[in-house]
Amino acid sequence: MSFAAPALASGSATVPLGSAVWWACMRSAPSGPAALHCPVPFDARYAQIVSGPDRPFDVIVPENEMKMRWLQPKKGQFDFAVADELVGYAQERGMRVRGHVLVFGKDLPSWMAAPSKAKDWTRATLLAALQTHITTVMDHYRDRFPGIIREWDVVNEAFDDNGNYDRNLLAKVIGPDYIEQAFRFAHAADPDAVLFYNEFNADAPNPRSAAVLRMAKDFIARGVPLDGIGLQMHLGLLGPVPSPDDRATVMNSYADLGLRVAITELDIGPLRPFGTITPADQGAIFQQVAQQCATQPACTGMTVWGLADALSWRGVLAAPLLIDAQYEPKPALASVQTVLAAAPARAPLLRLANGPKRLASVPVIDTRSRQFNTTLAARGLRVNVVCPGTPPCSVALTFSLRGVRLATRQATIVGRSHTLRMRMSKRGEAWLRGRRGTGKARLRAQVAGGPFIARSVQIVAPPKAKAAGGSRR
Ligand code: XIL
C-alpha cells in the first residue's frame, strides 16, 4: 500500500518552459525512419538554441518520436533508438522530457489501425495490445532514464468538437473505456508517473472542454488514476483565440477538482480567416498565457509546439512560435521567461491519484467547528482541502478514534484546493483490522491549524500491492 506522493519538480521555484523538438534537426546526419528526418535542411543554430549556455527551455518534448507508430513500428517490435537519443541528450544536460504520447487514437500505427486489420481485433486483444505498449514504453524509460520523464500524456484527443468520442479504432472496438483502461495500465506500469489527458481545441468553454471536464469528474469519482489535463493551446488554428477569461475558466475548472493543468502545445496565429495578428499582439498573448500559468498554482508548465517557426507544424508562414524562421528569438521569448521565472513557488508535483477506491464520502465539512463525524470503512483517507482566503495556508489534520490516533497529516496548501492523502498509523491499521467485517465505526476527526476548509473527506482503500495488471515495484 502506498499513499506516498513523490515529488516531481525538485522544489523548483519557477514554472518550466518546454519546447517540442525534432530530434533529427539536432544532427547533421539523418538517422531513423525517413518520416522522422528533419523536415528542413540542417541548420546548426537549431541545436545551439537547445544546448547553448542560455538555452531557454527546461523541458523538451519529442514532437513525434514517441508516438506509437515510431516506438512500436510493427506489432511487438519496439524501436527506441531515436527517442532514446533525445531522452539521453536531455539527461546529460539536466533537462526533463514530457512523455508524448502513449495512446493517440487518431494516430495509430498501421499494424493496429489499417482498415484491413480492424476486423482482426477484439476488445480483449486490443486492450492487451494497449497494455503491452504502455507497459513496455513506461518500463523502458523508467528503468533506462530514471527521473527524466515524470509526466506522461497518456491519452490524446479522444473527443471531437461536439464533445462526442472520436470514432477511432480503440473507441469502436474497445469502447470509450479504452481511455480509463490506458490510465490504469499506465499507473500500474509506473506508479510514480504523473498522468495527463491531453486535448486539442479545448482551451475555452465549449462542447469539447465540457466533455473533458465530465470525464475528469467521473474518473476522480471512480478512482481512475488521472492527475492532470493538458491543454494544447494551438491558438487561432480553428477559430478565434479564446479570451483570457475563457482560458482561465477552463484552467480553473480542472484546478478546482484538484487536478494539475499543463499548457502542452502552445502556438499562436496567424488568425486568418478568423482575423489577423501582428507580432506585437502575438507577443502579448504569449505573455498573457505565461502569466495565466504562472498565477495558476495547478499549472505545471508551459510548452510551445516547436522550437522555431522554420519547423512549425502549422507551416513557416504561420510563424506561431517564440523563435523565428532565422532562429532569432522574438521579444516574446524574454517576456515569457521573465513571467515564468517570477511565478510563485509551487508545491512539488504530487501524484494525486493512486487508484483509490472510494468507499465513503462526506460532502462538505466546515472545519471551523473543528470536528466532525464520518464513517470509517477502510484503511486510508483522502481529504480535499480548500484555503478560504489567499493561498498558501497550512493544515494539520488528525483523525482519531477513542484516543487511538488513526491518521495525521500536515501540509501547506499552495493552490486553491488540494487533495491530501493520509496513511493510517500502524495502530490505526491494527485497530481497523480487528474490526473488519464487524460493521461500521464512527470516526471523529479533529482538525487543527486552520483557517481552512476541508471540502470533502473520502475514506479510500489503498491499492492492493498486486493490483490486476501488476505493479512490479
Ligand atoms: C503533430 C506534429 O507536430 C506533426 O509533425 C505531425 O505530422 C502530426 O502531429 N496535437 C498533438 C501533437 O498532440 O502530437 C500533434 O503533433 C499536433 C496536434
Short mmCIF file of C-alpha atoms and ligand atoms in Angstrom, two decimals:
data_model
loop_
_atom_site.label_atom_id
_atom_site.label_comp_id
_atom_site.label_asym_id
_atom_site.label_seq_id
_atom_site.Cartn_x
_atom_site.Cartn_y
_atom_site.Cartn_z
CA MET A 1 0.00 0.00 0.00
CA SER A 2 1.28 3.42 -0.78
CA PHE A 3 -0.09 6.82 -0.13
CA ALA A 4 3.35 8.28 -0.68
CA ALA A 5 3.36 11.21 -3.04
CA PRO A 6 6.68 11.52 -4.88
CA ALA A 7 7.89 14.98 -5.77
CA LEU A 8 8.28 15.90 -9.42
CA ALA A 9 9.80 19.33 -9.65
CA SER A 10 12.57 19.21 -7.09
CA GLY A 11 11.27 22.20 -5.20
CA SER A 12 11.54 24.21 -8.38
CA ALA A 13 10.50 27.78 -7.63
CA THR A 14 9.52 28.57 -11.19
CA VAL A 15 7.38 27.14 -13.90
CA PRO A 16 9.31 25.19 -16.52
CA LEU A 17 9.24 26.32 -20.14
CA GLY A 18 9.24 23.45 -22.60
CA SER A 19 9.55 23.04 -26.33
CA ALA A 20 8.71 20.29 -28.75
CA VAL A 21 11.79 19.28 -30.72
CA TRP A 22 12.50 17.30 -33.86
CA TRP A 23 15.39 15.19 -32.71
CA ALA A 24 16.79 14.75 -36.24
CA CYS A 25 17.20 18.53 -36.62
CA MET A 26 19.82 18.39 -33.89
CA ARG A 27 22.08 16.25 -36.04
CA SER A 28 23.70 16.85 -39.43
CA ALA A 29 23.44 13.17 -40.42
CA PRO A 30 19.93 11.73 -40.64
CA SER A 31 19.12 8.56 -38.78
CA GLY A 32 15.99 6.57 -38.07
CA PRO A 33 12.95 6.28 -40.33
CA ALA A 34 12.63 8.88 -43.12
CA ALA A 35 9.46 10.35 -41.63
CA LEU A 36 11.45 11.39 -38.57
CA HIS A 37 14.22 13.08 -40.57
CA CYS A 38 14.45 16.82 -40.14
CA PRO A 39 11.84 18.48 -42.38
CA VAL A 40 14.16 21.41 -43.17
CA PRO A 41 17.85 21.48 -44.15
CA PHE A 42 20.26 21.08 -41.26
CA ASP A 43 21.00 24.35 -39.50
CA ALA A 44 23.45 24.36 -36.60
CA ARG A 45 21.52 27.19 -34.95
CA TYR A 46 18.73 24.76 -34.11
CA ALA A 47 20.94 22.67 -31.84
CA GLN A 48 22.59 25.77 -30.42
CA ILE A 49 19.27 27.03 -29.13
CA VAL A 50 18.62 23.79 -27.28
CA SER A 51 22.11 23.24 -25.95
CA GLY A 52 23.69 26.67 -25.70
CA PRO A 53 24.51 28.21 -22.31
CA ASP A 54 21.45 30.48 -22.49
CA ARG A 55 19.16 27.70 -23.51
CA PRO A 56 15.63 28.90 -22.96
CA PHE A 57 13.96 25.55 -22.38
CA ASP A 58 13.94 23.39 -19.25
CA VAL A 59 11.93 20.60 -20.81
CA ILE A 60 11.93 19.06 -24.26
CA VAL A 61 9.12 17.06 -25.80
CA PRO A 62 9.54 14.71 -28.75
CA GLU A 63 7.23 16.16 -31.39
CA ASN A 64 6.67 12.75 -32.99
CA GLU A 65 9.41 10.35 -31.90
CA MET A 66 7.48 8.72 -29.04
CA LYS A 67 4.23 8.18 -30.89
CA MET A 68 3.15 4.57 -31.06
CA ARG A 69 3.86 4.22 -34.78
CA TRP A 70 7.54 5.01 -34.18
CA LEU A 71 8.16 3.30 -30.84
CA GLN A 72 6.35 0.15 -31.99
CA PRO A 73 6.53 0.16 -35.80
CA LYS A 74 5.49 -3.49 -36.02
CA LYS A 75 3.33 -5.41 -33.60
CA GLY A 76 5.51 -6.46 -30.69
CA GLN A 77 8.67 -4.89 -32.17
CA PHE A 78 9.83 -1.83 -30.32
CA ASP A 79 12.38 0.64 -31.63
CA PHE A 80 13.56 3.12 -29.01
CA ALA A 81 16.71 4.23 -30.86
CA VAL A 82 15.69 7.75 -31.92
CA ALA A 83 13.62 8.60 -28.84
CA ASP A 84 16.40 7.33 -26.57
CA GLU A 85 18.90 9.69 -28.17
CA LEU A 86 16.58 12.57 -27.38
CA VAL A 87 15.98 11.49 -23.78
CA GLY A 88 19.69 10.77 -23.24
CA TYR A 89 20.52 14.23 -24.55
CA ALA A 90 18.09 15.81 -22.08
CA GLN A 91 19.51 13.72 -19.27
CA GLU A 92 23.09 14.81 -20.00
CA ARG A 93 22.05 18.46 -19.87
CA GLY A 94 19.90 18.36 -16.79
CA MET A 95 16.69 18.80 -18.75
CA ARG A 96 13.42 16.95 -18.37
CA VAL A 97 11.30 15.29 -21.04
CA ARG A 98 7.49 15.24 -21.22
CA GLY A 99 6.33 11.89 -22.46
CA HIS A 100 4.15 12.43 -25.54
CA VAL A 101 2.12 10.30 -26.16
CA LEU A 102 1.13 6.77 -25.15
CA VAL A 103 -2.31 6.46 -26.77
CA PHE A 104 -3.40 8.70 -29.64
CA GLY A 105 -6.47 7.14 -31.21
CA LYS A 106 -6.32 9.32 -34.33
CA ASP A 107 -2.68 8.49 -34.93
CA LEU A 108 -2.33 4.73 -34.50
CA PRO A 109 0.24 2.61 -36.35
CA SER A 110 -0.96 0.81 -39.45
CA TRP A 111 -0.38 -2.63 -37.93
CA MET A 112 -3.11 -1.70 -35.47
CA ALA A 113 -5.48 0.57 -37.33
CA ALA A 114 -5.28 -0.21 -41.06
CA PRO A 115 -8.85 -0.91 -42.23
CA SER A 116 -7.83 -4.40 -43.32
CA LYS A 117 -6.72 -5.14 -39.75
CA ALA A 118 -9.74 -3.74 -37.94
CA LYS A 119 -11.79 -6.92 -38.15
CA ASP A 120 -8.97 -8.97 -36.58
CA TRP A 121 -9.23 -7.20 -33.25
CA THR A 122 -11.47 -7.98 -30.32
CA ARG A 123 -11.90 -5.88 -27.21
CA ALA A 124 -9.65 -8.28 -25.32
CA THR A 125 -6.85 -8.43 -27.90
CA LEU A 126 -6.84 -4.68 -28.44
CA LEU A 127 -6.76 -3.97 -24.71
CA ALA A 128 -3.88 -6.41 -24.37
CA ALA A 129 -2.02 -4.60 -27.17
CA LEU A 130 -2.57 -1.26 -25.44
CA GLN A 131 -1.33 -2.66 -22.16
CA THR A 132 1.76 -4.12 -23.82
CA HIS A 133 2.57 -0.82 -25.47
CA ILE A 134 2.04 1.35 -22.41
CA THR A 135 3.87 -1.02 -20.07
CA THR A 136 6.83 -1.60 -22.39
CA VAL A 137 7.34 2.10 -23.07
CA MET A 138 6.95 3.28 -19.47
CA ASP A 139 9.15 0.48 -18.14
CA HIS A 140 11.82 1.33 -20.67
CA TYR A 141 12.03 5.00 -19.72
CA ARG A 142 11.69 4.48 -16.01
CA ASP A 143 14.47 1.88 -15.98
CA ARG A 144 16.81 3.39 -18.53
CA PHE A 145 16.44 7.11 -17.70
CA PRO A 146 15.20 7.27 -14.12
CA GLY A 147 13.52 10.53 -13.22
CA ILE A 148 13.78 12.16 -16.64
CA ILE A 149 10.18 11.58 -17.73
CA ARG A 150 7.82 12.20 -14.84
CA GLU A 151 4.80 13.47 -16.78
CA TRP A 152 3.14 11.41 -19.49
CA ASP A 153 0.41 12.29 -21.91
CA VAL A 154 -1.45 9.01 -21.56
CA VAL A 155 -4.35 9.64 -23.93
CA ASN A 156 -4.57 12.33 -26.60
CA GLU A 157 -7.59 13.91 -28.32
CA ALA A 158 -10.29 11.37 -27.50
CA PHE A 159 -13.15 13.82 -28.18
CA ASP A 160 -14.36 15.77 -31.20
CA ASP A 161 -15.54 19.38 -31.35
CA ASN A 162 -19.10 18.33 -30.49
CA GLY A 163 -17.92 16.65 -27.32
CA ASN A 164 -18.55 13.16 -28.70
CA TYR A 165 -15.95 10.43 -28.50
CA ASP A 166 -13.68 10.39 -31.52
CA ARG A 167 -14.67 7.35 -33.58
CA ASN A 168 -11.25 5.76 -33.79
CA LEU A 169 -10.48 2.05 -33.76
CA LEU A 170 -9.99 1.97 -30.00
CA ALA A 171 -13.36 3.60 -29.31
CA LYS A 172 -15.09 1.32 -31.79
CA VAL A 173 -13.59 -2.00 -30.76
CA ILE A 174 -12.91 -1.49 -27.05
CA GLY A 175 -15.44 1.26 -26.36
CA PRO A 176 -14.80 4.66 -24.74
CA ASP A 177 -13.41 2.96 -21.67
CA TYR A 178 -10.14 2.44 -23.57
CA ILE A 179 -9.31 5.84 -22.07
CA GLU A 180 -9.63 4.82 -18.45
CA GLN A 181 -8.01 1.44 -19.13
CA ALA A 182 -5.00 3.28 -20.58
CA PHE A 183 -4.69 5.30 -17.36
CA ARG A 184 -4.93 2.16 -15.27
CA PHE A 185 -2.26 0.42 -17.35
CA ALA A 186 -0.01 3.48 -17.12
CA HIS A 187 -0.39 3.73 -13.38
CA ALA A 188 0.30 0.03 -12.91
CA ALA A 189 3.43 0.35 -15.08
CA ASP A 190 4.86 3.35 -13.22
CA PRO A 191 3.04 4.30 -10.04
CA ASP A 192 5.16 7.47 -9.70
CA ALA A 193 4.39 8.89 -13.13
CA VAL A 194 2.10 11.90 -13.29
CA LEU A 195 -0.59 11.06 -15.81
CA PHE A 196 -2.21 13.59 -18.15
CA TYR A 197 -5.13 13.56 -20.53
CA ASN A 198 -4.18 15.93 -23.38
CA GLU A 199 -6.76 17.71 -25.55
CA PHE A 200 -6.86 19.91 -28.64
CA ASN A 201 -9.18 22.91 -29.07
CA ALA A 202 -10.48 22.66 -25.52
CA ASP A 203 -8.92 25.91 -24.33
CA ALA A 204 -12.24 27.73 -23.80
CA PRO A 205 -15.63 26.58 -22.51
CA ASN A 206 -17.02 24.60 -25.47
CA PRO A 207 -18.56 21.15 -26.01
CA ARG A 208 -15.14 19.53 -26.21
CA SER A 209 -13.83 21.04 -22.97
CA ALA A 210 -17.16 20.22 -21.30
CA ALA A 211 -16.72 16.59 -22.32
CA VAL A 212 -13.19 16.53 -20.89
CA LEU A 213 -14.45 18.04 -17.65
CA ARG A 214 -17.24 15.46 -17.38
CA MET A 215 -14.74 12.69 -17.95
CA ALA A 216 -12.32 14.12 -15.38
CA LYS A 217 -15.05 14.31 -12.72
CA ASP A 218 -16.14 10.78 -13.49
CA PHE A 219 -12.54 9.50 -13.31
CA ILE A 220 -11.96 11.18 -9.97
CA ALA A 221 -15.22 9.82 -8.55
CA ARG A 222 -14.30 6.30 -9.65
CA GLY A 223 -10.64 6.45 -8.70
CA VAL A 224 -9.22 6.26 -12.23
CA PRO A 225 -5.62 7.45 -11.84
CA LEU A 226 -5.80 10.76 -13.70
CA ASP A 227 -3.53 13.54 -12.41
CA GLY A 228 -3.86 16.38 -14.86
CA ILE A 229 -5.25 17.84 -18.04
CA GLY A 230 -3.03 19.05 -20.87
CA LEU A 231 -4.43 22.00 -22.79
CA GLN A 232 -2.72 22.02 -26.17
CA MET A 233 -3.50 25.66 -27.00
CA HIS A 234 -2.91 25.69 -30.75
CA LEU A 235 -4.41 29.16 -30.58
CA GLY A 236 -6.07 30.65 -33.62
CA LEU A 237 -5.87 27.39 -35.56
CA LEU A 238 -9.55 26.51 -35.77
CA GLY A 239 -11.21 29.70 -34.56
CA PRO A 240 -10.53 32.97 -32.81
CA VAL A 241 -8.09 32.97 -29.91
CA PRO A 242 -10.12 32.37 -26.73
CA SER A 243 -10.24 35.32 -24.37
CA PRO A 244 -8.04 35.26 -21.26
CA ASP A 245 -11.19 34.84 -19.17
CA ASP A 246 -12.30 31.84 -21.18
CA ARG A 247 -8.88 30.26 -20.88
CA ALA A 248 -8.84 30.91 -17.13
CA THR A 249 -12.32 29.39 -16.72
CA VAL A 250 -11.16 26.16 -18.30
CA MET A 251 -7.92 26.01 -16.32
CA ASN A 252 -9.72 26.76 -13.06
CA SER A 253 -12.34 24.09 -13.71
CA TYR A 254 -9.65 21.40 -13.58
CA ALA A 255 -7.67 23.01 -10.77
CA ASP A 256 -10.85 23.12 -8.68
CA LEU A 257 -11.09 19.35 -8.98
CA GLY A 258 -7.61 19.06 -7.52
CA LEU A 259 -6.10 18.21 -10.91
CA ARG A 260 -2.97 19.69 -12.42
CA VAL A 261 -3.09 21.63 -15.66
CA ALA A 262 -0.33 21.91 -18.24
CA ILE A 263 -0.14 24.04 -21.35
CA THR A 264 1.27 21.42 -23.64
CA GLU A 265 1.44 22.59 -27.28
CA LEU A 266 1.21 26.35 -27.40
CA ASP A 267 1.48 28.14 -30.73
CA ILE A 268 -0.31 31.32 -31.77
CA GLY A 269 -1.76 32.56 -35.07
CA PRO A 270 -2.00 33.87 -37.65
CA LEU A 271 -5.68 34.21 -37.17
CA ARG A 272 -6.84 34.44 -40.78
CA PRO A 273 -9.59 33.63 -41.67
CA PHE A 274 -10.55 34.43 -38.12
CA GLY A 275 -8.85 37.83 -38.08
CA THR A 276 -5.27 38.99 -38.23
CA ILE A 277 -2.48 39.14 -35.76
CA THR A 278 0.53 41.39 -35.52
CA PRO A 279 3.80 40.25 -33.98
CA ALA A 280 3.07 42.59 -31.07
CA ASP A 281 -0.36 41.04 -30.47
CA GLN A 282 1.11 37.57 -30.73
CA GLY A 283 3.76 38.51 -28.18
CA ALA A 284 1.12 39.92 -25.85
CA ILE A 285 -0.87 36.67 -26.00
CA PHE A 286 2.28 34.60 -25.31
CA GLN A 287 2.90 36.76 -22.27
CA GLN A 288 -0.72 36.51 -21.08
CA VAL A 289 -0.71 32.73 -21.37
CA ALA A 290 2.56 32.53 -19.44
CA GLN A 291 1.02 34.80 -16.81
CA GLN A 292 -2.01 32.55 -16.55
CA CYS A 293 0.19 29.51 -16.00
CA ALA A 294 2.37 31.40 -13.52
CA THR A 295 -0.58 32.55 -11.44
CA GLN A 296 -2.49 29.27 -11.51
CA PRO A 297 -0.79 27.12 -8.86
CA ALA A 298 -2.08 23.95 -10.53
CA CYS A 299 -0.22 24.78 -13.76
CA THR A 300 2.83 22.51 -14.02
CA GLY A 301 4.43 24.07 -17.07
CA MET A 302 4.10 25.70 -20.44
CA THR A 303 5.37 24.04 -23.60
CA VAL A 304 5.50 25.52 -27.10
CA TRP A 305 4.88 23.20 -30.03
CA GLY A 306 8.11 23.66 -31.89
CA LEU A 307 11.44 25.31 -31.36
CA ALA A 308 11.34 27.81 -34.21
CA ASP A 309 8.94 29.00 -36.90
CA ALA A 310 11.01 27.24 -39.56
CA LEU A 311 9.84 23.92 -38.09
CA SER A 312 6.27 24.67 -37.04
CA TRP A 313 3.73 22.01 -37.92
CA ARG A 314 1.46 24.96 -38.86
CA GLY A 315 3.95 25.99 -41.55
CA VAL A 316 6.71 28.55 -41.61
CA LEU A 317 4.32 31.29 -42.80
CA ALA A 318 2.17 30.86 -39.73
CA ALA A 319 5.18 31.96 -37.67
CA PRO A 320 3.40 30.88 -34.46
CA LEU A 321 6.36 30.25 -32.14
CA LEU A 322 8.76 32.11 -29.87
CA ILE A 323 11.78 31.86 -32.18
CA ASP A 324 11.57 32.95 -35.83
CA ALA A 325 12.45 31.25 -39.11
CA GLN A 326 16.00 32.65 -38.88
CA TYR A 327 16.35 31.14 -35.39
CA GLU A 328 16.25 34.59 -33.82
CA PRO A 329 14.30 34.86 -30.56
CA LYS A 330 11.20 37.06 -30.75
CA PRO A 331 10.80 39.63 -27.97
CA ALA A 332 8.06 37.41 -26.53
CA LEU A 333 10.62 34.78 -25.54
CA ALA A 334 12.25 37.07 -22.99
CA SER A 335 8.90 38.26 -21.62
CA VAL A 336 7.65 34.69 -21.24
CA GLN A 337 10.86 33.73 -19.43
CA THR A 338 10.55 36.70 -17.10
CA VAL A 339 6.96 35.90 -16.25
CA LEU A 340 7.64 32.21 -15.62
CA ALA A 341 10.75 32.95 -13.56
CA ALA A 342 8.74 35.27 -11.32
CA ALA A 343 5.98 32.71 -10.78
CA PRO A 344 5.23 31.95 -7.15
CA ALA A 345 6.85 28.77 -5.89
CA ARG A 346 4.63 25.78 -6.38
CA ALA A 347 4.21 22.61 -4.49
CA PRO A 348 6.26 19.71 -5.75
CA LEU A 349 4.17 17.92 -8.31
CA LEU A 350 2.45 15.18 -6.41
CA ARG A 351 0.72 12.18 -7.84
CA LEU A 352 -2.81 12.81 -6.76
CA ALA A 353 -4.39 9.63 -7.96
CA ASN A 354 -3.14 6.22 -7.00
CA GLY A 355 -6.10 4.17 -7.87
CA PRO A 356 -8.06 4.50 -4.65
CA LYS A 357 -11.47 3.00 -4.41
CA ARG A 358 -13.88 5.46 -2.92
CA LEU A 359 -15.81 3.85 -0.15
CA ALA A 360 -17.47 6.73 1.58
CA SER A 361 -17.62 10.44 1.24
CA VAL A 362 -18.62 13.35 3.43
CA PRO A 363 -19.54 16.12 1.05
CA VAL A 364 -18.86 19.31 2.98
CA ILE A 365 -17.04 19.76 6.23
CA ASP A 366 -16.55 23.19 7.61
CA THR A 367 -13.68 22.70 9.98
CA ARG A 368 -14.31 25.94 11.78
CA SER A 369 -16.28 23.63 14.03
CA ARG A 370 -13.00 21.68 14.22
CA GLN A 371 -14.58 18.30 14.44
CA PHE A 372 -16.92 16.14 12.53
CA ASN A 373 -18.07 12.58 12.33
CA THR A 374 -17.86 10.23 9.46
CA THR A 375 -17.95 6.55 8.86
CA LEU A 376 -14.76 4.60 8.75
CA ALA A 377 -14.74 1.71 6.34
CA ALA A 378 -11.22 1.19 5.16
CA ARG A 379 -7.60 1.97 5.71
CA GLY A 380 -6.95 5.31 4.12
CA LEU A 381 -8.35 8.78 3.91
CA ARG A 382 -8.40 11.35 1.22
CA VAL A 383 -9.17 14.89 2.21
CA ASN A 384 -9.78 17.71 -0.19
CA VAL A 385 -8.77 20.96 1.45
CA VAL A 386 -9.55 24.48 0.28
CA CYS A 387 -7.86 27.59 1.62
CA PRO A 388 -10.65 30.05 2.36
CA GLY A 389 -8.53 33.13 1.66
CA THR A 390 -5.48 33.65 -0.49
CA PRO A 391 -3.26 30.59 -0.57
CA PRO A 392 -0.97 29.36 0.85
CA CYS A 393 -2.43 28.11 4.10
CA SER A 394 -1.18 25.35 6.32
CA VAL A 395 -3.21 22.46 7.63
CA ALA A 396 -2.77 19.84 10.28
CA LEU A 397 -5.29 17.02 10.25
CA THR A 398 -5.70 14.37 12.88
CA PHE A 399 -8.20 11.57 12.72
CA SER A 400 -8.58 9.68 15.93
CA LEU A 401 -11.00 7.29 17.46
CA ARG A 402 -11.42 6.84 21.20
CA GLY A 403 -7.93 8.08 21.80
CA VAL A 404 -6.34 5.97 19.04
CA ARG A 405 -4.66 8.22 16.54
CA LEU A 406 -5.54 6.77 13.17
CA ALA A 407 -4.00 9.21 10.76
CA THR A 408 -2.26 12.58 10.85
CA ARG A 409 -1.04 14.86 8.14
CA GLN A 410 0.49 18.31 7.96
CA ALA A 411 0.79 20.16 4.71
CA THR A 412 0.97 23.54 3.08
CA ILE A 413 -1.76 24.11 0.56
CA VAL A 414 -0.44 26.37 -2.17
CA GLY A 415 -3.32 26.12 -4.61
CA ARG A 416 -6.93 26.96 -4.13
CA SER A 417 -7.63 23.37 -3.34
CA HIS A 418 -5.58 20.30 -2.82
CA THR A 419 -6.24 16.65 -2.15
CA LEU A 420 -4.26 15.19 0.71
CA ARG A 421 -3.79 11.52 1.20
CA MET A 422 -3.49 10.22 4.71
CA ARG A 423 -1.98 6.93 5.60
CA MET A 424 -3.29 5.04 8.58
CA SER A 425 -0.94 4.67 11.53
CA LYS A 426 0.15 1.15 12.46
CA ARG A 427 -2.09 1.33 15.50
CA GLY A 428 -4.93 2.57 13.39
CA GLU A 429 -4.46 -0.24 10.92
CA ALA A 430 -4.34 -2.83 13.67
CA TRP A 431 -7.46 -1.36 15.24
CA LEU A 432 -9.22 -1.44 11.92
CA ARG A 433 -8.13 -4.98 11.11
CA GLY A 434 -9.76 -6.06 14.34
CA ARG A 435 -13.00 -4.53 13.15
CA ARG A 436 -13.05 -5.76 9.60
CA GLY A 437 -16.46 -7.09 8.80
CA THR A 438 -17.95 -6.09 12.10
CA GLY A 439 -19.87 -3.18 10.67
CA LYS A 440 -19.21 0.49 10.69
CA ALA A 441 -17.50 2.57 13.31
CA ARG A 442 -17.84 6.26 13.96
CA LEU A 443 -14.75 8.30 13.40
CA ARG A 444 -14.12 11.67 14.89
CA ALA A 445 -11.76 13.93 13.06
CA GLN A 446 -10.09 16.75 14.88
CA VAL A 447 -8.67 19.31 12.62
CA ALA A 448 -6.23 21.92 13.78
CA GLY A 449 -4.17 24.64 12.24
CA GLY A 450 -6.77 26.47 10.18
CA PRO A 451 -8.23 28.54 8.94
CA PHE A 452 -9.10 26.28 6.08
CA ILE A 453 -11.99 24.24 4.88
CA ALA A 454 -11.88 20.51 4.29
CA ARG A 455 -14.29 20.34 1.42
CA SER A 456 -14.73 16.63 1.37
CA VAL A 457 -13.33 13.63 3.11
CA GLN A 458 -13.23 10.35 1.36
CA ILE A 459 -12.35 7.12 3.01
CA VAL A 460 -10.41 5.15 0.48
CA ALA A 461 -8.99 1.69 0.24
CA PRO A 462 -5.32 1.77 -0.65
CA PRO A 463 -4.49 -0.01 -3.89
CA LYS A 464 -3.64 -3.64 -3.41
CA ALA A 465 0.06 -4.39 -3.53
CA LYS A 466 -0.54 -6.59 -6.54
CA ALA A 467 -3.30 -4.93 -8.50
CA ALA A 468 -4.63 -6.54 -11.65
CA GLY A 469 -2.17 -5.67 -14.37
CA GLY A 470 0.53 -5.85 -11.77
CA SER A 471 2.67 -3.08 -10.39
CA ARG A 472 6.06 -4.64 -10.28
CA ARG A 473 7.63 -2.15 -7.93
C1 XIL B 1 1.86 16.88 -34.88
C2 XIL B 1 3.30 17.11 -35.24
O1 XIL B 1 3.66 18.41 -34.87
C3 XIL B 1 3.48 16.92 -36.74
O2 XIL B 1 4.86 16.98 -37.08
C4 XIL B 1 2.91 15.58 -37.16
O3 XIL B 1 2.97 15.46 -38.56
C5 XIL B 1 1.49 15.42 -36.70
O4 XIL B 1 1.42 15.61 -35.30
N1 XIL B 1 -1.74 17.54 -31.32
C6 XIL B 1 -0.77 16.71 -30.80
C7 XIL B 1 0.52 16.56 -31.49
O5 XIL B 1 -0.95 16.17 -29.71
O6 XIL B 1 1.07 15.26 -31.35
C8 XIL B 1 0.43 16.93 -32.95
O7 XIL B 1 1.75 16.93 -33.48
C9 XIL B 1 -0.24 18.27 -33.12
C10 XIL B 1 -1.64 18.25 -32.57
#
